[in-house]
Coordinates of C-alpha atoms and ligand atoms in Angstrom, one line a residue:
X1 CA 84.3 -77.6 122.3
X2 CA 84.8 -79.2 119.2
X3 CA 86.1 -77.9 116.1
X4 CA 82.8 -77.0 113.8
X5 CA 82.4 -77.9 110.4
X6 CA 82.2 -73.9 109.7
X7 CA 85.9 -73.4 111.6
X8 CA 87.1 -76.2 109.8
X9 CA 86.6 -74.7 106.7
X10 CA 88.1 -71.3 107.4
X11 CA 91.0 -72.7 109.0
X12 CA 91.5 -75.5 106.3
X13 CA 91.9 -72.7 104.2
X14 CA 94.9 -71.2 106.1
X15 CA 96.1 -74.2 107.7
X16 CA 96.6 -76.2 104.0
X17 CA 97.8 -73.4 102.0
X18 CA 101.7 -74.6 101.7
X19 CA 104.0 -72.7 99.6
X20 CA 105.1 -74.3 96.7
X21 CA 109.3 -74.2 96.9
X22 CA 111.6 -75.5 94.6
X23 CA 113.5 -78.2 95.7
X24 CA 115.7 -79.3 92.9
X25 CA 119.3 -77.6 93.0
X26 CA 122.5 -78.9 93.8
X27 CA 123.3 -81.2 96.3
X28 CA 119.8 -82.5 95.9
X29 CA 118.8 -86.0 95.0
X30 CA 115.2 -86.1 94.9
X31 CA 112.3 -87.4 96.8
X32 CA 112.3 -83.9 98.9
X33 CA 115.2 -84.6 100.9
X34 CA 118.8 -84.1 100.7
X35 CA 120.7 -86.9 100.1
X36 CA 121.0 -90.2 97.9
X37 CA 118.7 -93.0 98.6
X38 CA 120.6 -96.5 99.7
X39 CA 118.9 -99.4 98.4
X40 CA 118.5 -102.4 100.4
X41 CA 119.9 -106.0 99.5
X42 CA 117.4 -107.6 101.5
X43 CA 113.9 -108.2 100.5
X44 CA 111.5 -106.0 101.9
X45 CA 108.1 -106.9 103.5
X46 CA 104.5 -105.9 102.0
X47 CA 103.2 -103.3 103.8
X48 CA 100.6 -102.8 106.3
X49 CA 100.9 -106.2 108.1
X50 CA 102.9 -105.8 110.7
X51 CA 100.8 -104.1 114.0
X52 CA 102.5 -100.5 115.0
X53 CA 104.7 -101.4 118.1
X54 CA 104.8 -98.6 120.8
X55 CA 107.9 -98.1 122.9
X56 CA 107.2 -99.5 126.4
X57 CA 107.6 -96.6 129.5
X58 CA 110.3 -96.4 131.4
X59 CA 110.0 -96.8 135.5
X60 CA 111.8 -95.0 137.8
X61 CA 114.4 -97.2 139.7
X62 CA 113.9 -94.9 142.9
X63 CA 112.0 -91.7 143.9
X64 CA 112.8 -89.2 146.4
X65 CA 111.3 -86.0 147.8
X66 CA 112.7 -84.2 144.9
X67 CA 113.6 -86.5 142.0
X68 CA 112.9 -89.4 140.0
X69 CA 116.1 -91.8 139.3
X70 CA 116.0 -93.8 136.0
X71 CA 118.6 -96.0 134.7
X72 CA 119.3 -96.6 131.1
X73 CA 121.9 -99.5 129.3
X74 CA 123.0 -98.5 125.8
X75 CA 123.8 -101.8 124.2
X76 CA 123.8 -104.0 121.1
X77 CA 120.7 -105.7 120.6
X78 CA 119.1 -108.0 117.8
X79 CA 115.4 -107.2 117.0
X80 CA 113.3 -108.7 115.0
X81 CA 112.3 -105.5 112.2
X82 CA 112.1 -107.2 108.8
X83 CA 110.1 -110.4 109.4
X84 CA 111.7 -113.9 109.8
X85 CA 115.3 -112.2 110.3
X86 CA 117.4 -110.6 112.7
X87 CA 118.7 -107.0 112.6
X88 CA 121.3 -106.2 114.9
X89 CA 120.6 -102.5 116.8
X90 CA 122.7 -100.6 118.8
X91 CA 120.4 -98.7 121.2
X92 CA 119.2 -98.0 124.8
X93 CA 118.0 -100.7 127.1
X94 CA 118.5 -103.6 123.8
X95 CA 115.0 -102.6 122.2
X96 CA 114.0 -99.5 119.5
X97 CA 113.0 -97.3 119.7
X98 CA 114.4 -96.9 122.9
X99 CA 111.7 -96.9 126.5
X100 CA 109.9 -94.0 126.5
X101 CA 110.3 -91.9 129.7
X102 CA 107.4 -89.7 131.0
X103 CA 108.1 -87.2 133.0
X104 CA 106.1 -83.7 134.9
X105 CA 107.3 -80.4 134.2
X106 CA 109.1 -79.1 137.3
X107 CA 109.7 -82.7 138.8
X108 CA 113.5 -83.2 138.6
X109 CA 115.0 -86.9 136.9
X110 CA 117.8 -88.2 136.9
X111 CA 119.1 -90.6 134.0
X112 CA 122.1 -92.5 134.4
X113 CA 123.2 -93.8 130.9
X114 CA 125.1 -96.9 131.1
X115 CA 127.6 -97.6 127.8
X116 CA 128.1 -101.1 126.9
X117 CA 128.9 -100.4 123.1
X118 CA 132.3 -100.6 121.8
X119 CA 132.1 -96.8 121.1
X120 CA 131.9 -93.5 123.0
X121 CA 128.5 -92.3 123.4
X122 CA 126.7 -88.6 124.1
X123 CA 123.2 -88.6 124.7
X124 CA 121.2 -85.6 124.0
X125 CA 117.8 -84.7 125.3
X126 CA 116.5 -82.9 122.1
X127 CA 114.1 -80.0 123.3
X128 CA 114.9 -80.5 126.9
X129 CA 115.8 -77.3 128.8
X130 CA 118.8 -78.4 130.2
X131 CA 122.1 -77.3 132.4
X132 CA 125.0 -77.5 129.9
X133 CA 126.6 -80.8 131.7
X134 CA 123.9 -82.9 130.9
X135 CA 122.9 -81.7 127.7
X136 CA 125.2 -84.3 126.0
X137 CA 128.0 -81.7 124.4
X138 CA 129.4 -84.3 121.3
X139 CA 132.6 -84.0 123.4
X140 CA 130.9 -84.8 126.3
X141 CA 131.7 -88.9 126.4
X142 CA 130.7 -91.7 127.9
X143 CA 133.5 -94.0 127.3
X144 CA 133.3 -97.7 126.1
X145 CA 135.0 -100.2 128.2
X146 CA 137.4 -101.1 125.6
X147 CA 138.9 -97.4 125.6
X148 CA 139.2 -96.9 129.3
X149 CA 142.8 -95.3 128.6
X150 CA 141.9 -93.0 126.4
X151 CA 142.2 -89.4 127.1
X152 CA 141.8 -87.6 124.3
X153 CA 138.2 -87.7 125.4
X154 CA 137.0 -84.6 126.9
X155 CA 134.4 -87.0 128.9
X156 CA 134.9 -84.9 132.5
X157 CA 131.1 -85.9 133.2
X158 CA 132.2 -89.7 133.1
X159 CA 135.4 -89.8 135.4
X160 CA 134.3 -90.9 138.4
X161 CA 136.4 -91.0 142.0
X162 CA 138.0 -94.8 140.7
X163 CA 139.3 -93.2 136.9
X164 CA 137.0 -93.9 134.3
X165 CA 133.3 -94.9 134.5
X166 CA 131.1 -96.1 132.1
X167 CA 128.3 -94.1 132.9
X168 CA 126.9 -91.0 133.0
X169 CA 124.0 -89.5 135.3
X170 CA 122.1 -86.6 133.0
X171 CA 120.2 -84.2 135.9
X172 CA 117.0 -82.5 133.8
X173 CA 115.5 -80.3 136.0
X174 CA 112.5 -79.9 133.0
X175 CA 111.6 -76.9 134.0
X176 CA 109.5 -76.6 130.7
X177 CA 105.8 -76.8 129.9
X178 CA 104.4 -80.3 127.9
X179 CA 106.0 -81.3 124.9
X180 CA 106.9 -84.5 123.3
X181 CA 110.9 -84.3 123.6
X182 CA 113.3 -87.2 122.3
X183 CA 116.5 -87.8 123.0
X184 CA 119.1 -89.7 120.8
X185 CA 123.0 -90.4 120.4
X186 CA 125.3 -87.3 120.1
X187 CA 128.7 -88.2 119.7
X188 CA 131.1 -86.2 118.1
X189 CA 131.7 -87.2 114.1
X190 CA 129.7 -90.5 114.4
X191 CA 125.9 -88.9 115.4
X192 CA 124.8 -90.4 112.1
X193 CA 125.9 -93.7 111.7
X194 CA 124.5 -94.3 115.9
X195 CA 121.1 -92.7 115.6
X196 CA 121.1 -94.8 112.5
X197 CA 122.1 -98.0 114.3
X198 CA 119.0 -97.1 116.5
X199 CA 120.1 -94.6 119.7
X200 CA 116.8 -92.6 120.0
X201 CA 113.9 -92.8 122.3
X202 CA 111.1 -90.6 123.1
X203 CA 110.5 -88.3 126.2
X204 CA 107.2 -87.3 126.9
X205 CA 106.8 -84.4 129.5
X206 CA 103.0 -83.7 130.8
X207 CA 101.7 -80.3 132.8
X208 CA 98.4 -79.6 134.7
X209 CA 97.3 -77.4 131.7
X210 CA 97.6 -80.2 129.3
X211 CA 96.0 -82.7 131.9
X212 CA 93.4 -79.9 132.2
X213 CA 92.3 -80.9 128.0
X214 CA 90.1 -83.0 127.1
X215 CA 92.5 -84.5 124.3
X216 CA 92.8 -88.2 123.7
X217 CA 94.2 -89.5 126.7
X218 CA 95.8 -92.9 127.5
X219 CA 96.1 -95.8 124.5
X220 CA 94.4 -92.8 122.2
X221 CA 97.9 -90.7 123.1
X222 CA 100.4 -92.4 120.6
X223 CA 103.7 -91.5 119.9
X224 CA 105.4 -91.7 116.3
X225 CA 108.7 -92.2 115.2
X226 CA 108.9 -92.2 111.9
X227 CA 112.3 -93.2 110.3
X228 CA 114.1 -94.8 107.2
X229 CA 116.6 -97.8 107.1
X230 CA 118.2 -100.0 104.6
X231 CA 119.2 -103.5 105.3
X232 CA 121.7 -105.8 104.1
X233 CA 121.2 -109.6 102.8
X234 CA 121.5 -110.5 106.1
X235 CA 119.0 -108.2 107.5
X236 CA 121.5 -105.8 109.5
X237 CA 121.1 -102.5 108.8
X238 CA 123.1 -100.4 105.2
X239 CA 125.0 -97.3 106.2
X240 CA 127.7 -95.7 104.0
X241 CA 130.5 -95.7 107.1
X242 CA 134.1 -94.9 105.8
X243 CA 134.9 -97.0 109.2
X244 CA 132.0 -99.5 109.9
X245 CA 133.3 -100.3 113.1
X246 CA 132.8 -96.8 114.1
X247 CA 136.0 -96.7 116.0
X248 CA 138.1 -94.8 113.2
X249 CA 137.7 -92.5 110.7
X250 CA 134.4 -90.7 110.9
X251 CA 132.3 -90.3 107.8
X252 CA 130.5 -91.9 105.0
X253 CA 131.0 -92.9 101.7
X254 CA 131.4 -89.1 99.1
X255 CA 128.3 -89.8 97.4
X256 CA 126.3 -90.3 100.9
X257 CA 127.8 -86.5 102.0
X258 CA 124.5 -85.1 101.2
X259 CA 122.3 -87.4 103.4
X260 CA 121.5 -90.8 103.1
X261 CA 117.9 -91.6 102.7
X262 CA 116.8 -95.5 103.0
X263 CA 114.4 -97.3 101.0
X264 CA 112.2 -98.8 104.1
X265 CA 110.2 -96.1 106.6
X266 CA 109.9 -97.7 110.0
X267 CA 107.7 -96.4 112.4
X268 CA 108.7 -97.0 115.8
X269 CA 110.9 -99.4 114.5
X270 CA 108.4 -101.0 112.5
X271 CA 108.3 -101.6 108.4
X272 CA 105.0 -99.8 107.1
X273 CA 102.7 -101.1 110.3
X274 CA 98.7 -100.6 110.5
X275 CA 97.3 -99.8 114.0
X276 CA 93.9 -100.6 114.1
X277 CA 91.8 -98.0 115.4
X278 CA 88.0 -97.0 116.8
X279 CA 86.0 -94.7 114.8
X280 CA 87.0 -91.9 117.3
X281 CA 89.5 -89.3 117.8
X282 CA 93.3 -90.2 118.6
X283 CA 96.3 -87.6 119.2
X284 CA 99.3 -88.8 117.5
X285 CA 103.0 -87.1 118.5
X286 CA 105.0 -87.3 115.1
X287 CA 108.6 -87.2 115.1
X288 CA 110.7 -87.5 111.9
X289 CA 113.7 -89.5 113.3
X290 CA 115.5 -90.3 110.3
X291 CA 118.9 -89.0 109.3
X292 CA 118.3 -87.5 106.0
X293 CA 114.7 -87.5 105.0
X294 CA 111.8 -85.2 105.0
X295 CA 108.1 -86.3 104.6
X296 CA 105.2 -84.7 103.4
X297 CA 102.4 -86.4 105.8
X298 CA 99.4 -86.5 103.9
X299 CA 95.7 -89.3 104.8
X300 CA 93.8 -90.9 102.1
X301 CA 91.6 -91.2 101.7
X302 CA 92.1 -87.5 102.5
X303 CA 88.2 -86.3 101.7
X304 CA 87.2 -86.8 105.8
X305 CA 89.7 -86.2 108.2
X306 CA 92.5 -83.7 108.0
X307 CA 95.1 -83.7 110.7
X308 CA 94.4 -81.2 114.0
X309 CA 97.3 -80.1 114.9
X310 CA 97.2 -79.5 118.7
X311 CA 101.1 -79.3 119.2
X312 CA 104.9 -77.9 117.6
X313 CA 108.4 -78.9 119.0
X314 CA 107.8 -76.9 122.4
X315 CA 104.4 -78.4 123.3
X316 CA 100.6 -77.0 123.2
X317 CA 99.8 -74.6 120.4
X318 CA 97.5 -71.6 121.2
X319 CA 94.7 -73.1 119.3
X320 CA 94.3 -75.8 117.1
X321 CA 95.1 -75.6 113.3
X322 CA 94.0 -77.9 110.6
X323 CA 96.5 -78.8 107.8
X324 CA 95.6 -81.2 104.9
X325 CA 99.7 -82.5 104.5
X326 CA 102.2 -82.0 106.8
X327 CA 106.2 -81.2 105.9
X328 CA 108.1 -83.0 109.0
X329 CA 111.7 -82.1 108.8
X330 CA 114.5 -84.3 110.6
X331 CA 113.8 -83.8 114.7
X332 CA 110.6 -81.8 114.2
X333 CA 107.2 -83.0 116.1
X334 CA 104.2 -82.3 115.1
X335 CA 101.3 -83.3 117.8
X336 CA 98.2 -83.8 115.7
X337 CA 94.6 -85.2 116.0
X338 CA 92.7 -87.9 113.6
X339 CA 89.4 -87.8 113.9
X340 CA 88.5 -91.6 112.5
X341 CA 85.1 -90.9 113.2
X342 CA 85.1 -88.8 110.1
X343 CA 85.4 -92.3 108.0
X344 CA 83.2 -95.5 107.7
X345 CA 84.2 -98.3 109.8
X346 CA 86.3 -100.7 107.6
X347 CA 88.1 -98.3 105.4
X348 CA 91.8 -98.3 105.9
X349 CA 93.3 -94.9 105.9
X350 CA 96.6 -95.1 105.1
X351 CA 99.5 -92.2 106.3
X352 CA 101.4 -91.4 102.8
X353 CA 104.3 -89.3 102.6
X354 CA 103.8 -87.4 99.1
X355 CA 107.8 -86.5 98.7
X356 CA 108.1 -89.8 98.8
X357 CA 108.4 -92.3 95.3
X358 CA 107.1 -96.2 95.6
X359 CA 107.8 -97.6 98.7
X360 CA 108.6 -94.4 100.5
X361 CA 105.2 -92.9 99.2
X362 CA 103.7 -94.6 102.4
X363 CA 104.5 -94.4 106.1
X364 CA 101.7 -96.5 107.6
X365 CA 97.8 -97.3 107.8
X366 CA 94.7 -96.8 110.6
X367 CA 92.8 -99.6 110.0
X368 CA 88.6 -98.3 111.3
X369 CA 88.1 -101.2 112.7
X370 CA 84.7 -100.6 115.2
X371 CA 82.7 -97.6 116.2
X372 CA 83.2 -96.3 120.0
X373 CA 82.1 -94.0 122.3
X374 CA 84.2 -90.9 122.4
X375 CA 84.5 -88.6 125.5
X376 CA 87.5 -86.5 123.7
X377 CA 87.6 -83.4 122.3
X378 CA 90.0 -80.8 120.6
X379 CA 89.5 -77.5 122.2
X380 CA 89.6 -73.9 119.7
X381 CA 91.4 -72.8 123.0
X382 CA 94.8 -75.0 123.8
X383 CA 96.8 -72.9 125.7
X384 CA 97.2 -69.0 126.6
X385 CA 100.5 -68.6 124.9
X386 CA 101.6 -65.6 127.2
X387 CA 104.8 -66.2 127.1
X388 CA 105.0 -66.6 123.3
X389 CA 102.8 -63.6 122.7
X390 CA 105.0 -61.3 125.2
X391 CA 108.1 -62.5 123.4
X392 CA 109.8 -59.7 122.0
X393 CA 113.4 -58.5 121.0
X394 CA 115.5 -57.4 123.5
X395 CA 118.1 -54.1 123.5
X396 CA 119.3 -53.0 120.1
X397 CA 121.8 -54.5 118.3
X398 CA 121.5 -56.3 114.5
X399 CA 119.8 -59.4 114.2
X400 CA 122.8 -62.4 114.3
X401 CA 123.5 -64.1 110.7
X402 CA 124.0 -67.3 110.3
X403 CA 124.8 -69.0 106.4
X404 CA 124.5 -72.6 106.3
X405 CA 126.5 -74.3 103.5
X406 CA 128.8 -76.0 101.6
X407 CA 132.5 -74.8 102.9
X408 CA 136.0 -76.0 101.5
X409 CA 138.6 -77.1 104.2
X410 CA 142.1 -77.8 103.4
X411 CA 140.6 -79.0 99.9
X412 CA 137.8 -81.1 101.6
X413 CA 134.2 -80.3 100.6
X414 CA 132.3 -80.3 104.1
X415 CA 129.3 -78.6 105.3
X416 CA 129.5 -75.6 107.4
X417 CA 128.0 -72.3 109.0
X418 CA 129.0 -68.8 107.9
X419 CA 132.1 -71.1 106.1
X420 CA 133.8 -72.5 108.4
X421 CA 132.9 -76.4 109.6
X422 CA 132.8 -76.9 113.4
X423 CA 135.5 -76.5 115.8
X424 CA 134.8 -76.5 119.6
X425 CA 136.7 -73.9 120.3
X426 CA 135.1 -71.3 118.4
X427 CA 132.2 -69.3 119.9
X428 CA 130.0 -68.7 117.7
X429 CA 127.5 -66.0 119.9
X430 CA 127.4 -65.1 123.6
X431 CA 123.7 -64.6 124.1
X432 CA 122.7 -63.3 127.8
X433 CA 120.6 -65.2 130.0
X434 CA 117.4 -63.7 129.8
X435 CA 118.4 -61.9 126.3
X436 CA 115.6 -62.1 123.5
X437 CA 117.8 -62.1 119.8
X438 CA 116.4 -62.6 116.5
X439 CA 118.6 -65.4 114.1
X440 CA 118.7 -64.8 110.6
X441 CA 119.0 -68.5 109.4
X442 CA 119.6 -69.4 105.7
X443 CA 120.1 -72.3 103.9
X444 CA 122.0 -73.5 100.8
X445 CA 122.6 -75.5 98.5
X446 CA 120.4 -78.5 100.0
X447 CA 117.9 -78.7 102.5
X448 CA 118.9 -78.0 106.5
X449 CA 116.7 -78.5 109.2
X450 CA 118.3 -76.3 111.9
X451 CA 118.2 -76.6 115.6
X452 CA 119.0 -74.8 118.5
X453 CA 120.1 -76.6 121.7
X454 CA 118.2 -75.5 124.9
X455 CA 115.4 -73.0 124.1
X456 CA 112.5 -72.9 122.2
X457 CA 111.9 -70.1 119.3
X458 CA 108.9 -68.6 117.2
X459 CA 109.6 -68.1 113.6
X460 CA 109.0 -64.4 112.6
X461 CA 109.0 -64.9 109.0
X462 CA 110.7 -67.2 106.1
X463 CA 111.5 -66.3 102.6
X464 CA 110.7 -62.1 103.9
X465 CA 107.1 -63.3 104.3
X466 CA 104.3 -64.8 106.8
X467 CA 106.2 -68.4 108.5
X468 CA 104.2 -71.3 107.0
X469 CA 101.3 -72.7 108.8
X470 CA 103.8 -76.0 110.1
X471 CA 106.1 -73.1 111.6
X472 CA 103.5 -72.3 114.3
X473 CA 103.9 -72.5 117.8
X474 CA 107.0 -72.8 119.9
X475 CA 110.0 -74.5 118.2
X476 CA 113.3 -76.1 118.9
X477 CA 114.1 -77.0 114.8
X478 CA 112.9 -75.3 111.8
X479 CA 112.9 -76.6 108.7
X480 CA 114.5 -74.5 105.8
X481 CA 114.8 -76.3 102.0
X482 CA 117.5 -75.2 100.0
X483 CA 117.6 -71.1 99.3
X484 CA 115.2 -70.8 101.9
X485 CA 115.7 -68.1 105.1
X486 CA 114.0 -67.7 107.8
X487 CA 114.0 -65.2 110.6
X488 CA 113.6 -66.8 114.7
X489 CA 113.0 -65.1 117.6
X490 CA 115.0 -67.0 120.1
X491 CA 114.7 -66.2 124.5
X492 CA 117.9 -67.4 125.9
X493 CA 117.0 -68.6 129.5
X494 CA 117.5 -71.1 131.3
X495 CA 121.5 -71.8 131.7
X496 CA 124.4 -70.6 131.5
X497 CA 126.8 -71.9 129.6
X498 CA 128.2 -73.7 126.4
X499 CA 125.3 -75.4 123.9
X500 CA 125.6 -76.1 120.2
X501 CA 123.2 -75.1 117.3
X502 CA 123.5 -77.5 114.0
X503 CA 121.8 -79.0 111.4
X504 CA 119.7 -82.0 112.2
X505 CA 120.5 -83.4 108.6
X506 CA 123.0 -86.3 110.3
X507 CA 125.4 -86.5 107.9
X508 CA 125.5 -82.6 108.0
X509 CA 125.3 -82.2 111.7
X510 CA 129.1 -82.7 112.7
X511 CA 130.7 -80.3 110.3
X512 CA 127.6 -78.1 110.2
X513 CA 127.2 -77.3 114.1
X514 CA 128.4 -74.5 116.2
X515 CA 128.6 -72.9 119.8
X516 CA 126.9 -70.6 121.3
X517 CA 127.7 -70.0 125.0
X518 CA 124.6 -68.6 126.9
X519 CA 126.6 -65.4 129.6
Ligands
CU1 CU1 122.3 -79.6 106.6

């Protein structure tokens, strides 16, 4: 079943009405986002030439009854991003984004991460239900080569029966319905500057009931990273590093603390591509990669087509729900449709980002290019959404408070939660397995997209009223601008054991993190 022209209209209604927030107070620097924008040295490309590039899959080096064995190499690389010049990355397997790995819920895999970089490394699956040892702890090192003999590194995952190895195996059971996961770099103090220098890559996990839908399927299933850079003369990538050789002191530059925001969006790893498309439907998986930067996604011409969203941070949505702009917050996903078939063939339709100013205004363009016949379909029935709809608040007990701010240590402006910055000794809450708690989260003075390691939530409200259309659905991030609160059911299950919750704002996310340890 399609959505009708009648439902679209009464869900356009309540999937496009956005509050309108303020964004402007301290600590703010325009454009939507926290943070101060970098300008690049190097001259930037015209946009839409450049075809959208999508992340090849990774294969399995060896399958058994039970599991599916991937190997990964984190490594420099040199790609090719701004035309005619060379950009050094730092990323898995030499290419980024990084492969994409598809897995099936239940089915067990096992990643061994490889580190061939001159720094430590801690790779997180983001959204991945996963068993504390492999859920890439910032502590939780793979070592470099060149620091073999170092052992203030925590690292007990990477000491192999000879001393110190350079690898890591991450175990993910996934047991976990559909979702578009990612994961990317970790380490402790440097998460910013490595993400940055291009340590992400998507994970895409499928289920029977998503199989089961008649959604766009196969090179009409396209994931998005969307992400901004700045570049140097010489094409390498700009970041504000006290210690650009990432080996020292952590940290970027004082006027950077709030975020730094580049001047060119890349998506998947491409400046401002087009992807030409059929006048059909497609499903798109949005992630908002970058460090500091928050988009409003918005098509135009937007008279046709608004997006479908099908899909939040934890997989299928209940049903479908229309929204005529989209705000993406660092680590969110949003799984939408585009129905092209809503346009003429020939028009280009181009994906702007409406916090955005110039440059940053667009993302990317469809270009209609033919009409097609179209088998898909989007569904007013996605998934059953028992689980989400039985969710309810366990025992009694007051909901659990946590402030995210600015905090002053030993004279040092930092970021922090409920004052203090992080320290991995501190336990911040000692849910129990199986425990349902609602999180009182709020935000100030800037924006903070917060996320929760291991579980999925449901916003219960923001601001004291209704959660916004874009909250919907199960989530792993939710994204609060500054003075904004919002209220989470969270189900602890899965593992026990030690996780953090932190801002996904980068240049936040070391000082502004904290433990919880699941009992
Ligand atoms: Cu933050």
């Amino acid at each position: 079943m399609k959505v009708s022209r009648g439902e679209f209209l009464r869900l356009g209604l309540a999937g496009g009405t956005m509050l309108a927030l303020p964004f402007g107070a301290s600590g703010c620097s325009g454009e939507g986002s926290t943070g101060t924008l970098l300008p690049s040295k190097a001259k930037l490309p015209e946009p839409f030439k450049v075809p959208l590039p999508v992340p090849p899959v990774l294969e399995p080096v060896r399958t058994d009854a039970g599991t599916d064995y991937y190997e990964m190499t984190q490594k420099a690389g040199r790609v090719e991003i701004l035309p005619g010049i060379q950009t050094e990355v730092w990323c898995y397997d030499g290419i980024f984004p990084g492969p994409t790995v598809e897995s099936r819920s239940g089915r067990k895999i096992m990643v061994r991460q490889h580190n061939e970089l001159p720094v430590p490394v801690s790779t997180h699956l983001h959204g991945g239900r996963t068993p504390p040892e492999s859920d890439g702890y910032p502590t939780d090192l793979i070592p470099p080569k060149n620091m073999a003999h170092d052992h203030s590194m925590e690292g007990h995952g990477s000491m192999g029966m000879g001393g110190f190895r350079h690898s890591k195996d991450y175990v993910y059971p996934l047991e976990q319905r559909a979702a578009t996961l990612w994961y990317h770099d970790h380490r402790m103090d440097f998460t910013g500057p490595q993400v940055w220098r291009g340590l992400a890559g998507f994970h895409i996990i499928r289920d029977e009931e998503e199989d089961a839908l008649p959604l766009p399927k196969g090179e009409k299933d396209v994931p998005l990273m969307i992400c901004d850079r700045s570049f140097d003369e010489d094409g390498s990538f700009l970041y504000p590093s006290l210690d650009p050789s990432l080996q020292g002191k952590p940290g970027v530059e004082e006027d950077y603390m709030d975020g730094v925001l580049g001047d060119t969006i890349l998506v998947n790893g491409a400046p401002w591509p087009v992807l030409e498309v059929s006048a059909t439907k497609y499903r798109f998986r949005i992630l908002n990669a970058s460090n500091a930067r928050r988009y409003e996604l918005a098509l135009e011409p937007a008279n046709h087509a608004p997006f479908i969203q099908v899909g939040s941070d934890g997989g299928l949505l209940g049903a479908p729900i229309l929204h005529r702009k989209i705000r993406v917050a660092q680590a969110e996903r949003f799984d939408v449709v585009i129905d092209f078939s809503q346009y003429y063939v020939g028009t280009e339709v181009t994906l702007k980002n409406r916090m955005g100013q110039g440059r940053t205004a667009s993302v990317m363009r469809f270009r209609v290019a033919r009409k097609e016949k179209d088998d898909s379909a989007v569904p007013g029935r996605l998934s059953d959404m028992a689980e989400f709809h039985r969710l309810a608040e366990s025992g009694g007990g007051s909901p659990r408070e946590f402030r995210f701010t600015r905090v002053t240590d030993s004279g040092r402006t930092m970021w922090g939660i409920n004052g203090e910055p992080f320290d991995q000794e501190r336990m911040a809450a000692r849910p129990e397995l199986g425990s349902t708690e609602v999180w009182h989260l709020l935000a100030a003075p800037a924006a903070h997209p917060i996320h929760l390691h291991l579980v999925q939530f449901k916003v219960l409200s923001r601001n004291g009223r209704k959660p916004l259309p874009t909250d919907a659905g199960w989530k792993d991030t939710v994204d609060l601008t500054s003075g904004e609160e919002a209220r989470v059911l969270v189900r602890f299950d899965g593992y026990r054991g030690r996780y953090v919750f932190h801002c996904h704002n980068l240049e936040h996310e070391d000082m502004m993190m904290a433990n919880f340890e699941v009992v």
